[in-house]
Amino acid sequence: MADRSVLVTGGTGGLGGAVVATFLTAGWRVVVPEREARPRSEPAVDGPVRLVADLTDPAGAARAVEAAAGEPAAPLRAVVNLVGGYASGGLVHETPVEEFERMLTANLRPTYLVTQAALPHLVSAGGGAVVCVSARAAVAPFPGAAGYVTAKAAVLAFANAVAVEYRSRNVRCNTILPSVIDTPANRAAQPDADHSRWVTPAEIAPVIHFLASAESAPTSGATVPVYGRA
């Protein structure tokens, strides 16, 4: 029986599958919220706990956290914020504010709401870890994606704020910065790119697990690049 739980948002995405598998292999109870139920041929006995929740809604985020913290024998000890989105467009003067704000809603809002709801549980469990996903673009912007760049920079700033605020309560918060992740969706979007230079989900997942585990206990407020050779 697992003796600790982790909440993995975005657990059904290209990176999420590898992260969920890594935590399950390490013996964690893994809770994965989904925006809508997905059909499955048969239930996975040793798989993650799944539930439907809209993480851009405070009630949905709270419901996901309650599910993750609801097993007394396996208290919530980690939150992995993978959920997010990307959209490119024109330059700033060509980008409607609605598109700009859509990136904040997709990337920053779920990270904030889930972390906010989870922090009291992590504190009451004696401590734990939060891992957030920003992006290389947050520290090395490129043109045509101001909303995405700003949102990912905000995720990084938020994670650093959490690290400072909860250090004395034994809750750590660290951030990874991927470049382009080698997923089917990204390959389809960039068919002519040199995919061998991209970092794979299987390479990133152990880094996330390390930051969520006791092995990284001295580390909080870190920004970890996971660029591969990109």
mmCIF file of C-alpha atoms in Angstrom, residues 32 40 44 57 59-61 75 90 94 148 171 184 195 212 222 225:
data_model
loop_
_atom_site.group_PDB
_atom_site.id
_atom_site.type_symbol
_atom_site.label_atom_id
_atom_site.label_comp_id
_atom_site.label_asym_id
_atom_site.label_seq_id
_atom_site.Cartn_x
_atom_site.Cartn_y
_atom_site.Cartn_z
ATOM 1 C CA VAL A 32 -4.985 12.711 -11.629
ATOM 2 C CA ARG A 40 -11.373 3.210 -20.771
ATOM 3 C CA ALA A 44 -6.267 -0.169 -13.965
ATOM 4 C CA ASP A 57 -12.453 26.858 -11.093
ATOM 5 C CA ALA A 59 -14.332 24.536 -6.493
ATOM 6 C CA GLY A 60 -12.844 22.135 -9.031
ATOM 7 C CA ALA A 61 -9.318 22.683 -7.752
ATOM 8 C CA PRO A 75 -1.292 11.754 3.167
ATOM 9 C CA GLY A 90 1.365 38.203 -33.548
ATOM 10 C CA GLU A 94 -1.368 42.666 -32.787
ATOM 11 C CA TYR A 148 2.655 32.477 -23.112
ATOM 12 C CA VAL A 171 6.911 22.935 2.287
ATOM 13 C CA PRO A 184 3.509 13.673 -30.720
ATOM 14 C CA HIS A 195 13.601 16.209 -32.901
ATOM 15 C CA ALA A 212 8.937 16.034 -5.160
ATOM 16 C CA ALA A 222 15.270 26.223 -7.445
ATOM 17 C CA PRO A 225 16.462 23.850 -16.794
#
